[in-house]
Short mmCIF file of C-alpha atoms in Angstrom, two decimals:
data_model
loop_
_atom_site.label_atom_id
_atom_site.label_comp_id
_atom_site.label_asym_id
_atom_site.label_seq_id
_atom_site.Cartn_x
_atom_site.Cartn_y
_atom_site.Cartn_z
CA MET A 276 -114.24 -87.68 -120.70
CA ASN A 277 -112.35 -84.84 -122.27
CA LYS A 278 -115.62 -83.37 -123.58
CA VAL A 279 -117.10 -83.54 -120.33
CA ARG A 280 -114.24 -81.67 -118.82
CA LEU A 281 -114.40 -79.15 -121.23
CA MET A 282 -118.12 -78.52 -120.76
CA GLY A 283 -117.33 -78.24 -116.96
CA GLU A 284 -114.92 -75.46 -117.92
CA ARG A 285 -117.27 -73.63 -119.88
CA VAL A 286 -120.05 -73.55 -117.49
CA MET A 287 -117.78 -72.35 -114.60
CA GLU A 288 -116.56 -69.68 -116.86
CA ARG A 289 -119.99 -68.56 -117.62
CA PHE A 290 -121.15 -68.67 -114.03
CA LEU A 291 -118.24 -66.41 -112.93
CA MET A 292 -118.93 -63.98 -115.69
CA ILE A 293 -122.73 -63.86 -114.62
CA CYS A 294 -121.36 -62.99 -111.08
CA ALA A 295 -119.20 -60.18 -112.40
CA LEU A 296 -122.14 -58.81 -114.47
CA ILE A 297 -124.35 -58.76 -111.39
CA SER A 298 -121.92 -56.52 -109.50
CA ILE A 299 -121.74 -54.21 -112.51
CA ILE A 300 -125.35 -54.17 -112.96
CA SER A 301 -125.99 -53.15 -109.41
CA VAL A 302 -123.52 -50.23 -109.74
CA LEU A 303 -125.46 -49.24 -112.97
CA PHE A 304 -128.89 -49.53 -111.40
CA MET A 305 -127.92 -47.58 -108.34
CA THR A 306 -126.68 -44.69 -110.51
CA VAL A 307 -129.57 -44.61 -112.93
CA PHE A 308 -132.09 -44.72 -109.95
CA ILE A 309 -130.54 -42.01 -107.96
CA PHE A 310 -130.32 -39.68 -110.97
CA LYS A 311 -133.83 -40.58 -111.99
CA GLU A 312 -135.23 -39.74 -108.53
CA GLY A 313 -132.88 -36.62 -108.00
CA LEU A 314 -132.76 -34.86 -111.24
CA PRO A 315 -136.47 -33.82 -111.38
CA LEU A 316 -135.62 -31.18 -108.47
CA PHE A 317 -134.09 -29.14 -111.12
CA LYS A 318 -137.51 -28.48 -112.52
CA HIS A 319 -138.41 -26.22 -109.45
CA VAL A 320 -134.68 -25.54 -108.30
CA GLY A 321 -131.91 -23.93 -110.35
CA VAL A 322 -128.60 -25.98 -110.23
CA ALA A 323 -126.66 -23.13 -109.13
CA ASP A 324 -129.32 -22.48 -106.30
CA PHE A 325 -128.94 -26.03 -105.06
CA LEU A 326 -125.17 -26.33 -105.29
CA PHE A 327 -124.30 -22.81 -103.98
CA GLY A 328 -127.30 -21.67 -102.21
CA SER A 329 -126.32 -21.24 -98.38
CA GLN A 330 -130.09 -21.57 -97.15
CA TRP A 331 -131.75 -24.87 -96.53
CA ASP A 332 -135.34 -24.60 -95.54
CA PRO A 333 -137.23 -27.38 -97.47
CA GLN A 334 -140.42 -27.14 -95.71
CA GLY A 335 -140.88 -23.27 -95.43
CA ASP A 336 -143.65 -21.28 -97.19
CA ASN A 337 -141.01 -20.27 -99.76
CA PRO A 338 -138.82 -23.35 -99.68
CA LEU A 339 -134.92 -22.96 -100.01
CA PHE A 340 -132.79 -25.90 -101.01
CA GLY A 341 -129.17 -24.73 -100.78
CA ILE A 342 -126.89 -27.53 -100.06
CA LEU A 343 -123.62 -25.66 -99.92
CA PRO A 344 -123.33 -25.70 -96.09
CA PHE A 345 -123.60 -29.58 -96.28
CA ILE A 346 -120.89 -29.73 -99.05
CA VAL A 347 -118.73 -27.44 -96.91
CA GLY A 348 -119.49 -29.59 -93.90
CA SER A 349 -118.62 -32.83 -95.74
CA ILE A 350 -115.29 -31.40 -96.97
CA MET A 351 -114.37 -29.87 -93.61
CA VAL A 352 -115.11 -33.10 -91.73
CA THR A 353 -113.17 -35.16 -94.37
CA ALA A 354 -110.24 -32.99 -94.49
CA PHE A 355 -109.86 -32.60 -90.80
CA SER A 356 -110.33 -36.40 -90.21
CA MET A 357 -107.35 -36.78 -92.89
CA VAL A 358 -105.23 -34.23 -91.04
CA ILE A 359 -105.45 -36.46 -87.88
CA ALA A 360 -105.58 -39.90 -89.55
CA VAL A 361 -102.85 -39.72 -92.21
CA PRO A 362 -99.68 -38.92 -90.01
CA ILE A 363 -100.86 -41.43 -87.53
CA GLY A 364 -101.73 -44.08 -90.09
CA LEU A 365 -98.45 -43.54 -91.74
CA ALA A 366 -96.49 -43.90 -88.49
CA VAL A 367 -98.43 -47.05 -87.37
CA GLY A 368 -98.05 -48.55 -91.05
CA ILE A 369 -94.25 -47.94 -91.06
CA PHE A 370 -93.95 -49.36 -87.42
CA MET A 371 -95.86 -52.53 -88.61
CA ALA A 372 -93.92 -52.94 -91.71
CA GLU A 373 -90.36 -52.26 -90.35
CA PHE A 374 -90.28 -52.52 -86.74
CA ALA A 375 -92.93 -54.62 -85.08
CA LYS A 376 -91.84 -58.17 -84.27
CA GLY A 377 -93.38 -61.29 -82.54
CA ARG A 378 -96.17 -60.64 -80.06
CA ILE A 379 -96.47 -57.00 -80.38
CA ALA A 380 -96.85 -57.27 -84.07
CA ASP A 381 -99.72 -59.99 -83.56
CA VAL A 382 -101.43 -58.07 -80.86
CA LEU A 383 -101.27 -54.83 -82.91
CA ARG A 384 -102.64 -56.58 -86.07
CA SER A 385 -105.57 -58.32 -84.41
CA VAL A 386 -106.46 -54.79 -82.71
CA ILE A 387 -106.47 -53.00 -85.96
CA GLU A 388 -108.38 -55.66 -87.47
CA LEU A 389 -110.95 -55.36 -84.74
CA LEU A 390 -110.96 -51.48 -85.26
CA ALA A 391 -111.88 -52.11 -88.90
CA GLY A 392 -114.79 -54.34 -87.99
CA ILE A 393 -116.52 -52.29 -85.40
CA PRO A 394 -119.90 -50.76 -86.42
CA SER A 395 -119.97 -46.97 -87.14
CA VAL A 396 -122.86 -46.63 -84.89
CA ILE A 397 -120.49 -47.88 -81.99
CA TYR A 398 -118.10 -45.14 -83.12
CA GLY A 399 -120.79 -42.80 -82.96
CA LEU A 400 -121.70 -43.84 -79.25
CA PHE A 401 -118.08 -43.76 -78.30
CA GLY A 402 -117.62 -40.18 -79.88
CA TYR A 403 -120.56 -38.89 -78.04
CA ILE A 404 -119.81 -40.26 -74.78
CA ALA A 405 -116.07 -39.93 -74.68
CA ILE A 406 -114.86 -37.33 -77.25
CA ALA A 407 -117.43 -34.86 -77.22
CA PRO A 408 -117.05 -34.12 -73.46
CA VAL A 409 -113.43 -33.82 -73.96
CA VAL A 410 -113.86 -31.24 -76.74
CA ARG A 411 -116.49 -29.44 -74.51
CA SER A 412 -113.96 -29.16 -71.63
CA LEU A 413 -111.12 -28.22 -73.88
CA THR A 414 -112.77 -25.81 -75.88
CA SER A 415 -115.18 -22.99 -76.08
CA SER A 416 -117.92 -25.38 -77.58
CA ASN A 417 -121.14 -25.50 -75.75
CA THR A 418 -122.10 -29.14 -76.68
CA GLY A 419 -118.79 -30.68 -77.88
CA LEU A 420 -120.64 -31.79 -80.98
CA GLY A 421 -119.31 -30.47 -84.25
CA ILE A 422 -116.92 -30.57 -87.19
CA LEU A 423 -113.86 -31.39 -84.81
CA THR A 424 -115.42 -34.26 -82.90
CA GLY A 425 -116.77 -35.74 -86.02
CA ALA A 426 -113.39 -35.55 -87.65
CA ILE A 427 -111.74 -37.32 -84.59
CA VAL A 428 -114.32 -40.14 -84.66
CA LEU A 429 -113.85 -40.38 -88.49
CA ALA A 430 -110.04 -40.44 -88.15
CA ILE A 431 -110.11 -43.29 -85.75
CA MET A 432 -112.59 -45.14 -87.99
CA VAL A 433 -110.40 -44.77 -91.11
CA LEU A 434 -107.06 -45.49 -89.48
CA PRO A 435 -107.05 -49.44 -90.44
CA THR A 436 -107.52 -48.48 -93.91
CA ILE A 437 -104.50 -46.00 -93.98
CA ILE A 438 -102.40 -48.55 -91.81
CA ASN A 439 -103.10 -51.50 -93.75
CA ILE A 440 -102.48 -49.99 -97.23
CA THR A 441 -99.27 -48.33 -95.92
CA GLU A 442 -98.02 -51.65 -94.43
CA VAL A 443 -98.79 -53.64 -97.68
CA SER A 444 -97.19 -50.91 -99.96
CA LEU A 445 -94.01 -50.73 -97.73
CA ARG A 446 -93.75 -54.50 -97.82
CA ALA A 447 -94.19 -54.69 -101.52
CA VAL A 448 -91.18 -52.69 -101.94
CA PRO A 449 -88.46 -55.15 -103.13
CA SER A 450 -85.75 -55.99 -100.32
CA HIS A 451 -82.84 -55.61 -102.68
CA LEU A 452 -83.62 -51.74 -102.62
CA LYS A 453 -83.36 -51.72 -98.76
CA GLU A 454 -80.24 -53.72 -99.05
CA GLY A 455 -78.72 -51.23 -101.56
CA SER A 456 -79.47 -48.39 -99.09
CA MET A 457 -78.35 -49.95 -95.87
CA GLY A 458 -75.31 -51.09 -98.00
CA VAL A 459 -73.90 -47.82 -98.56
CA GLY A 460 -74.17 -46.92 -94.86
CA ALA A 461 -77.73 -45.51 -94.53
CA SER A 462 -79.51 -45.98 -91.39
CA HIS A 463 -82.60 -47.89 -91.06
CA TRP A 464 -84.82 -44.80 -90.67
CA GLN A 465 -82.95 -42.84 -93.69
CA THR A 466 -83.60 -45.93 -95.61
CA ILE A 467 -87.22 -45.88 -94.66
CA VAL A 468 -87.61 -42.06 -95.34
CA LYS A 469 -85.50 -41.83 -98.59
CA ILE A 470 -86.22 -45.18 -100.29
CA LEU A 471 -88.86 -47.16 -98.80
CA VAL A 472 -91.77 -44.43 -98.53
CA PRO A 473 -91.01 -42.88 -101.75
CA ALA A 474 -91.11 -46.34 -103.53
CA ALA A 475 -94.53 -47.03 -101.86
CA SER A 476 -95.99 -43.56 -102.27
CA SER A 477 -98.33 -44.34 -104.86
CA GLY A 478 -99.91 -47.21 -103.01
CA ILE A 479 -99.92 -45.04 -99.74
CA THR A 480 -101.70 -42.20 -101.77
CA ALA A 481 -104.24 -44.78 -102.96
CA GLY A 482 -104.88 -45.80 -99.45
CA VAL A 483 -105.32 -42.13 -98.22
CA ILE A 484 -107.74 -41.54 -100.83
CA LEU A 485 -109.71 -44.58 -100.30
CA ALA A 486 -109.88 -43.72 -96.61
CA MET A 487 -110.95 -40.26 -97.78
CA GLY A 488 -113.91 -41.85 -99.77
CA ARG A 489 -114.78 -43.72 -96.55
CA SER A 490 -114.75 -40.65 -94.47
CA ILE A 491 -116.96 -38.58 -96.92
CA GLY A 492 -119.29 -41.58 -97.09
CA GLU A 493 -119.73 -42.17 -93.50
CA THR A 494 -123.10 -41.45 -92.23
CA MET A 495 -124.01 -42.83 -88.76
CA ALA A 496 -121.05 -41.88 -86.78
CA VAL A 497 -121.05 -38.26 -87.97
CA LEU A 498 -124.70 -37.90 -87.42
CA MET A 499 -124.37 -38.66 -83.79
CA VAL A 500 -121.52 -36.32 -83.25
CA ALA A 501 -121.36 -33.55 -85.59
CA GLY A 502 -124.39 -31.64 -84.25
CA ASN A 503 -126.49 -31.60 -87.47
CA SER A 504 -127.43 -27.92 -87.63
CA PRO A 505 -128.21 -27.19 -91.33
CA THR A 506 -126.41 -23.79 -91.26
CA MET A 507 -123.11 -22.76 -92.86
CA PRO A 508 -120.18 -24.07 -90.52
CA ARG A 509 -118.23 -21.17 -89.02
CA GLY A 510 -115.27 -23.09 -87.77
CA LEU A 511 -113.82 -26.15 -86.41
CA LEU A 512 -115.93 -26.14 -83.38
CA SER A 513 -119.07 -25.24 -85.29
CA SER A 514 -122.02 -27.69 -85.40
CA ALA A 515 -122.37 -28.94 -89.00
CA ARG A 516 -124.40 -31.13 -91.22
CA THR A 517 -122.71 -33.23 -93.94
CA LEU A 518 -124.32 -34.49 -97.23
CA THR A 519 -124.79 -38.05 -95.82
CA MET A 520 -126.53 -36.61 -92.63
CA ASN A 521 -128.78 -34.45 -94.70
CA ILE A 522 -130.09 -37.54 -96.42
CA ALA A 523 -130.37 -39.55 -93.27
CA THR A 524 -132.11 -36.74 -91.37
CA GLY A 525 -134.70 -36.09 -93.97
CA ILE A 526 -135.55 -39.64 -95.11
CA SER A 527 -137.97 -40.37 -92.34
CA TYR A 528 -140.35 -37.55 -92.80
CA ALA A 529 -139.69 -35.67 -95.95
CA SER A 530 -142.27 -35.29 -98.86
CA GLY A 531 -142.56 -33.48 -102.03
CA ASP A 532 -139.63 -31.51 -103.34
CA HIS A 533 -137.84 -32.11 -99.94
CA TRP A 534 -138.06 -35.83 -100.65
CA ILE A 535 -136.56 -35.37 -104.03
CA SER A 536 -133.92 -33.23 -102.90
CA LEU A 537 -132.56 -35.99 -100.85
CA PHE A 538 -131.78 -38.11 -103.84
CA THR A 539 -130.34 -34.85 -105.43
CA THR A 540 -127.99 -34.67 -102.39
CA GLY A 541 -127.22 -38.27 -102.88
CA MET A 542 -126.27 -37.57 -106.62
CA VAL A 543 -123.92 -34.91 -105.55
CA LEU A 544 -122.11 -37.34 -102.88
CA PHE A 545 -122.11 -40.05 -105.65
CA VAL A 546 -120.09 -37.61 -107.80
CA PHE A 547 -117.56 -36.89 -105.09
CA ILE A 548 -117.26 -40.62 -104.40
CA LEU A 549 -116.76 -41.35 -108.05
CA VAL A 550 -114.18 -38.70 -108.62
CA LEU A 551 -112.11 -40.16 -105.57
CA ASN A 552 -112.26 -43.57 -106.96
CA ILE A 553 -110.97 -42.44 -110.34
CA VAL A 554 -108.14 -40.72 -108.65
CA VAL A 555 -107.37 -43.99 -106.62
CA GLN A 556 -107.51 -45.84 -109.85
CA VAL A 557 -104.95 -43.61 -111.46
CA PHE A 558 -102.52 -43.99 -108.46
CA LEU A 559 -102.87 -47.70 -108.15
CA LYS A 560 -102.06 -48.04 -111.87
CA ARG A 561 -99.19 -45.87 -111.46
CA SER A 562 -97.76 -47.87 -108.73
CA ILE A 563 -98.15 -51.11 -110.65
CA GLU A 564 -96.23 -49.51 -113.58
CA LYS A 565 -93.62 -48.45 -111.32
CA ASP A 566 -93.16 -52.06 -109.83
CA SER A 567 -92.74 -53.58 -113.48
CA MET B 266 -48.84 -56.00 -97.84
CA ALA B 267 -50.97 -55.45 -94.97
CA THR B 268 -54.06 -57.55 -93.86
CA MET B 269 -57.17 -55.77 -94.22
CA ILE B 270 -59.67 -57.86 -92.55
CA GLU B 271 -59.03 -60.92 -90.06
CA VAL B 272 -62.05 -63.39 -89.75
CA ARG B 273 -61.59 -65.53 -86.38
CA LYS B 274 -63.72 -68.60 -85.67
CA LEU B 275 -66.69 -67.38 -87.20
CA ASP B 276 -69.97 -69.34 -86.65
CA LEU B 277 -73.41 -68.38 -88.12
CA HIS B 278 -76.88 -69.94 -87.35
CA TYR B 279 -80.03 -69.21 -89.15
CA GLY B 280 -82.27 -70.28 -86.32
CA ASP B 281 -81.29 -73.75 -85.71
CA PHE B 282 -79.35 -74.28 -88.73
CA LYS B 283 -75.73 -73.89 -88.84
CA ALA B 284 -74.63 -72.13 -91.93
CA LEU B 285 -71.08 -71.24 -91.21
CA HIS B 286 -68.47 -73.33 -89.21
CA GLY B 287 -65.41 -71.73 -87.71
CA ILE B 288 -64.40 -69.60 -90.46
CA ASP B 289 -60.82 -68.26 -90.26
CA MET B 290 -59.59 -65.99 -93.03
CA GLU B 291 -57.20 -63.17 -93.82
CA ILE B 292 -58.10 -60.58 -96.43
CA GLU B 293 -55.13 -58.83 -97.70
CA GLU B 294 -55.20 -55.07 -98.93
CA ASN B 295 -55.25 -54.33 -102.58
CA GLU B 296 -55.88 -57.93 -103.60
CA VAL B 297 -58.96 -59.76 -104.90
CA THR B 298 -60.20 -62.43 -102.77
CA ALA B 299 -62.44 -64.81 -104.50
CA LEU B 300 -64.94 -67.15 -102.66
CA ILE B 301 -66.04 -70.26 -104.55
CA GLY B 302 -68.04 -73.33 -104.02
CA PRO B 303 -71.33 -75.13 -104.71
CA SER B 304 -74.74 -73.71 -104.12
CA GLY B 305 -75.63 -73.23 -100.48
CA CYS B 306 -71.99 -73.73 -99.35
CA GLY B 307 -72.22 -70.47 -97.35
CA LYS B 308 -70.12 -68.34 -99.54
CA SER B 309 -72.84 -65.73 -99.97
CA THR B 310 -73.74 -65.81 -96.27
CA PHE B 311 -70.13 -65.31 -95.44
CA ILE B 312 -69.51 -62.40 -97.53
CA ARG B 313 -72.54 -60.55 -95.98
CA THR B 314 -70.98 -61.09 -92.48
CA ILE B 315 -68.15 -58.72 -93.51
CA ASN B 316 -70.29 -55.53 -93.67
CA ARG B 317 -72.90 -56.98 -91.14
CA MET B 318 -75.73 -57.22 -93.97
CA ASN B 319 -77.01 -60.27 -91.96
CA ASP B 320 -78.07 -58.02 -89.25
CA LEU B 321 -81.21 -57.48 -91.40
CA ILE B 322 -82.37 -60.78 -90.95
CA ASP B 323 -83.87 -61.63 -87.56
CA SER B 324 -83.09 -65.20 -87.08
CA VAL B 325 -79.51 -64.80 -87.63
CA ARG B 326 -77.01 -65.45 -84.63
CA ILE B 327 -73.23 -64.88 -85.07
CA ASP B 328 -70.32 -66.08 -82.90
CA GLY B 329 -66.56 -65.21 -83.43
CA GLU B 330 -64.72 -62.24 -84.55
CA ILE B 331 -64.11 -60.26 -87.59
CA TYR B 332 -61.33 -57.63 -87.17
CA TYR B 333 -61.12 -54.70 -89.42
CA GLY B 334 -58.88 -51.65 -88.44
CA GLY B 335 -57.93 -53.15 -85.34
CA GLU B 336 -61.52 -53.58 -84.00
CA ASN B 337 -63.87 -56.54 -83.64
CA ILE B 338 -66.87 -55.41 -85.84
CA TYR B 339 -69.13 -57.71 -84.04
CA ASP B 340 -68.48 -55.72 -80.82
CA ASP B 341 -71.66 -54.35 -79.29
CA ARG B 342 -70.19 -50.90 -79.37
CA TYR B 343 -68.99 -51.05 -83.20
CA ASP B 344 -70.67 -48.36 -85.41
CA VAL B 345 -72.47 -50.53 -88.11
CA ILE B 346 -73.20 -47.27 -90.29
CA GLU B 347 -69.47 -46.38 -90.35
CA LEU B 348 -68.45 -50.01 -91.31
CA ARG B 349 -70.79 -50.07 -94.23
CA LYS B 350 -69.47 -46.83 -95.47
CA ARG B 351 -66.01 -48.27 -95.45
CA ILE B 352 -66.95 -51.63 -96.74
CA GLY B 353 -69.26 -51.29 -99.55
CA MET B 354 -71.04 -53.92 -101.41
CA VAL B 355 -72.44 -54.71 -104.81
CA PHE B 356 -75.17 -57.29 -104.88
CA GLN B 357 -76.17 -60.11 -107.06
CA LYS B 358 -79.04 -58.50 -108.67
CA PRO B 359 -78.61 -54.88 -110.08
CA ASN B 360 -80.53 -52.89 -107.59
CA PRO B 361 -80.51 -49.14 -108.48
CA PHE B 362 -82.93 -46.92 -106.81
CA PRO B 363 -85.95 -45.70 -108.63
CA MET B 364 -84.45 -42.17 -109.07
CA SER B 365 -81.88 -40.64 -111.53
CA ILE B 366 -78.56 -41.95 -112.26
CA TYR B 367 -77.18 -38.82 -110.47
CA ASP B 368 -79.22 -39.18 -107.46
CA ASN B 369 -78.25 -42.93 -107.14
CA ILE B 370 -74.71 -42.17 -106.94
CA ALA B 371 -75.04 -39.04 -104.74
CA TYR B 372 -77.32 -41.14 -102.40
CA GLY B 373 -74.53 -42.41 -100.10
CA PRO B 374 -72.54 -39.23 -100.03
CA ARG B 375 -75.70 -37.18 -99.20
CA ILE B 376 -76.66 -39.64 -96.60
CA HIS B 377 -73.26 -39.13 -94.94
CA GLY B 378 -73.78 -35.18 -95.00
CA LYS B 379 -72.11 -34.11 -98.24
CA LYS B 380 -74.62 -31.20 -99.54
CA ASN B 381 -72.39 -29.13 -101.64
CA LYS B 382 -73.48 -29.47 -105.33
CA ALA B 383 -70.11 -28.56 -106.77
CA GLU B 384 -68.49 -31.28 -104.59
CA LEU B 385 -71.15 -33.86 -105.36
CA ASP B 386 -70.96 -33.09 -109.09
CA ILE B 387 -67.22 -34.04 -109.03
CA LEU B 388 -67.84 -37.14 -106.97
CA VAL B 389 -70.60 -38.46 -109.13
CA GLU B 390 -68.34 -37.95 -112.20
CA LYS B 391 -65.23 -39.52 -110.68
CA SER B 392 -67.40 -42.63 -109.37
CA LEU B 393 -68.81 -43.07 -112.84
CA HIS B 394 -65.51 -42.93 -114.49
CA HIS B 395 -64.11 -45.63 -111.85
CA ALA B 396 -67.07 -47.79 -112.70
CA ALA B 397 -66.38 -47.28 -116.61
CA LEU B 398 -69.90 -45.92 -117.01
CA TRP B 399 -69.33 -42.04 -117.66
CA ASP B 400 -68.97 -42.27 -121.33
CA GLU B 401 -72.17 -44.23 -121.68
CA VAL B 402 -74.32 -42.02 -119.55
CA LYS B 403 -72.67 -38.56 -119.54
CA ASP B 404 -75.38 -37.00 -121.31
CA ARG B 405 -78.35 -38.45 -119.48
CA ILE B 406 -77.11 -38.43 -115.71
CA HIS B 407 -80.37 -36.99 -114.76
CA SER B 408 -82.60 -39.33 -116.27
CA PRO B 409 -83.93 -42.52 -114.51
CA ALA B 410 -81.50 -45.25 -113.51
CA MET B 411 -84.05 -47.84 -114.37
CA GLY B 412 -83.71 -47.07 -118.20
CA LEU B 413 -80.27 -48.59 -118.22
CA SER B 414 -79.29 -52.25 -119.33
CA GLY B 415 -78.65 -54.69 -116.73
CA GLY B 416 -74.82 -54.53 -117.26
CA GLN B 417 -74.98 -50.73 -117.00
CA GLN B 418 -77.29 -50.94 -113.84
CA GLN B 419 -74.65 -53.09 -112.30
CA ARG B 420 -71.88 -50.80 -113.05
CA LEU B 421 -74.14 -48.00 -111.69
CA CYS B 422 -74.45 -49.91 -108.37
CA LEU B 423 -70.50 -50.27 -108.24
CA ALA B 424 -70.39 -46.67 -108.82
CA ARG B 425 -72.80 -45.94 -106.00
CA THR B 426 -70.77 -47.94 -103.76
CA LEU B 427 -67.55 -46.28 -104.86
CA ALA B 428 -68.99 -42.81 -104.16
CA VAL B 429 -68.89 -43.24 -100.50
CA GLU B 430 -65.11 -43.94 -100.95
CA PRO B 431 -64.87 -47.23 -99.03
CA ASP B 432 -61.68 -49.23 -98.49
CA VAL B 433 -63.21 -52.62 -99.49
CA VAL B 434 -65.68 -53.56 -102.03
CA LEU B 435 -67.68 -56.75 -101.46
CA MET B 436 -69.22 -58.33 -104.53
CA ASP B 437 -71.89 -60.97 -104.25
CA GLU B 438 -72.04 -62.84 -107.55
CA PRO B 439 -71.98 -59.32 -109.31
CA THR B 440 -72.04 -60.90 -112.81
CA SER B 441 -74.54 -63.88 -112.56
CA ALA B 442 -77.50 -61.70 -113.84
CA LEU B 443 -75.21 -60.30 -116.77
CA ASP B 444 -74.62 -61.33 -120.31
CA PRO B 445 -70.92 -62.25 -121.50
CA VAL B 446 -70.03 -58.70 -122.53
CA SER B 447 -70.99 -57.03 -119.57
CA THR B 448 -69.55 -59.70 -117.40
CA ALA B 449 -66.09 -59.01 -119.21
CA LYS B 450 -66.48 -55.45 -118.33
CA ILE B 451 -67.05 -55.90 -114.67
CA GLU B 452 -64.01 -58.33 -114.68
CA ASP B 453 -61.86 -55.72 -116.29
CA LEU B 454 -63.04 -53.25 -113.71
CA VAL B 455 -62.26 -55.57 -110.69
CA HIS B 456 -58.61 -55.76 -112.12
CA GLU B 457 -58.49 -52.17 -112.48
CA LEU B 458 -59.99 -51.31 -108.99
CA LYS B 459 -57.57 -53.41 -106.95
CA LYS B 460 -55.14 -50.76 -107.07
CA ASP B 461 -57.18 -48.61 -105.00
CA TYR B 462 -59.26 -51.03 -103.24
CA THR B 463 -59.53 -54.48 -101.52
CA ILE B 464 -61.97 -56.64 -103.22
CA VAL B 465 -63.74 -59.76 -102.02
CA ILE B 466 -65.97 -61.47 -104.72
CA VAL B 467 -68.31 -64.39 -104.56
CA THR B 468 -68.61 -66.26 -107.74
CA HIS B 469 -70.15 -69.33 -109.22
CA ASN B 470 -67.91 -69.22 -112.08
CA MET B 471 -64.48 -70.97 -111.39
CA GLN B 472 -62.93 -69.65 -114.60
CA GLN B 473 -63.85 -66.06 -113.35
CA ALA B 474 -62.18 -66.63 -110.00
CA GLY B 475 -59.14 -67.94 -111.87
CA ARG B 476 -58.94 -64.85 -114.04
CA ILE B 477 -59.42 -62.07 -111.54
CA SER B 478 -58.31 -63.20 -107.97
CA ASP B 479 -55.08 -63.39 -106.18
CA ARG B 480 -56.53 -65.71 -103.54
CA THR B 481 -59.33 -68.13 -103.36
CA ALA B 482 -61.46 -69.67 -100.66
CA PHE B 483 -63.20 -72.78 -101.57
CA PHE B 484 -66.37 -73.27 -99.37
CA LEU B 485 -68.02 -76.41 -98.73
CA ASN B 486 -71.04 -77.20 -96.56
CA GLY B 487 -70.37 -74.05 -94.48
CA TYR B 488 -66.72 -74.99 -93.92
CA ILE B 489 -63.67 -73.50 -95.61
CA GLU B 490 -62.37 -76.51 -97.39
CA GLU B 491 -59.27 -74.89 -98.50
CA PHE B 492 -57.77 -71.28 -98.79
CA GLY B 493 -54.63 -70.09 -100.63
CA THR B 494 -53.43 -68.23 -103.51
CA THR B 495 -55.40 -68.53 -106.53
CA ASP B 496 -52.57 -70.37 -108.38
CA GLN B 497 -52.07 -73.00 -105.59
CA ILE B 498 -55.74 -73.64 -105.25
CA PHE B 499 -56.26 -74.03 -108.90
CA PHE B 500 -53.01 -75.77 -110.02
CA ASN B 501 -51.92 -77.53 -106.71
CA PRO B 502 -54.79 -78.13 -104.38
CA VAL B 503 -54.05 -79.80 -101.20
CA SER B 504 -57.73 -81.29 -100.66
CA SER B 505 -59.17 -83.87 -102.97
CA LYS B 506 -62.51 -82.38 -102.73
CA THR B 507 -61.02 -78.98 -103.94
CA GLU B 508 -59.28 -80.63 -106.75
CA ALA B 509 -62.60 -82.52 -107.74
CA TYR B 510 -64.43 -79.30 -107.50
CA ILE B 511 -61.97 -77.19 -109.66
CA SER B 512 -61.75 -80.05 -112.35
CA GLY B 513 -65.62 -79.90 -112.50
CA LYS B 514 -66.46 -83.18 -111.14
CA PHE B 515 -69.19 -81.85 -108.77
CA GLY B 516 -70.77 -78.31 -108.14
#
């Protein structure tokens, strides 16, 4: 009897370990294949010409593979989406953790869950039909499609991430800290600003960076609303192409070096995401250490 | 000696559960009032009504009055912030903020608008002296409060409370998480502090109540079973239940 149970334990343990290995191997394979497909571009194109070239003309007689406009596009769209999403996300997260009660809290929570579950192509449609016209009518933009519109759509997309992690981090702050603050006569709001948010800051920062990763990696929604012109963006209203858009745009017809360059673009994106993830790990680790 | 706080017919409900039944009590100025009784008898719940800490819990409903400075603190227009400034609290578990020793103590005064660095310096030092912690931390008041021992953390919390210059200090089992040496230090402090403050202390430890308090209230099942001078409660209790509890027959 005892032996059988011990066997069962061992089998289960192995099974779980194999599942864990599968996910590790997937990441490994993905990395290897993208680099294997992407690196050969550098036989024909210099690394600096690729990363810092500002001309993209992969099918010309004298093909040019400068992705700097897309790197700049990605960074601009992501940065502006954060400028919009972080303050709103923080505010809603604080509201949910500290103020929302009863029905309002329930409704809000399910709406935010829904927001997180909507496919990005729907965000794209919404941005195209609802946000672009507003941007067009309020600004000098001709089409309304560009960095600003892309950033607004992305901001709405990543809001649930920021809201949820802000709420969870604030709820994780031990209640005796709140009592200590209120006990010396601090108001609820003073307690939030001076005690709760600082105590939750590592977690909140991790959430913001996670949202940044989603934002920089998002493809479909920005493809539909950011204009997709392969030139260097000139400002907030300028039409732009991001790294993700470059891959998605070329994949259906590219061949030769152009085809390879899409994987090389993927490599660059991969490095961006990797760096963001490492930063998240550092912050999460710090927040765990702070709690103990 | 004047009455500092007057509690009249105080009832408290957690949802449907009635935790306090018609509490009446007078808390005298510059005295130590101890609240004793078995677990779940309502003593901690009661002490938290005196500075309205129970406001933080949604399901709590309170009826009755507590008079402090001639006003009912449960009046709708009463300023809770001002109340908590005047009636400070030290909690069961030491709860320093994750910041420096100095900033912990300056937290309250800063919240209440004191920004002058020199004034704050004096106040921090004075408060640490009052809590008998100055000598142990004077060389590291800008290092993290979390680095202090449990007993030091609790005295830090006391200093933090004293820094807002209250009239009354509420202590909710302040020594239950501490070792005997730290406990003795806190007890000495209570004795010292009652010259300047009015103190209400919840304690699980009857010997402690006997050592440090002037008056004792014995709580049982949400009622005050008996309230009187500590000598009377310990040596000449009226209620047989008080006598049984004091002599260690239950609890």
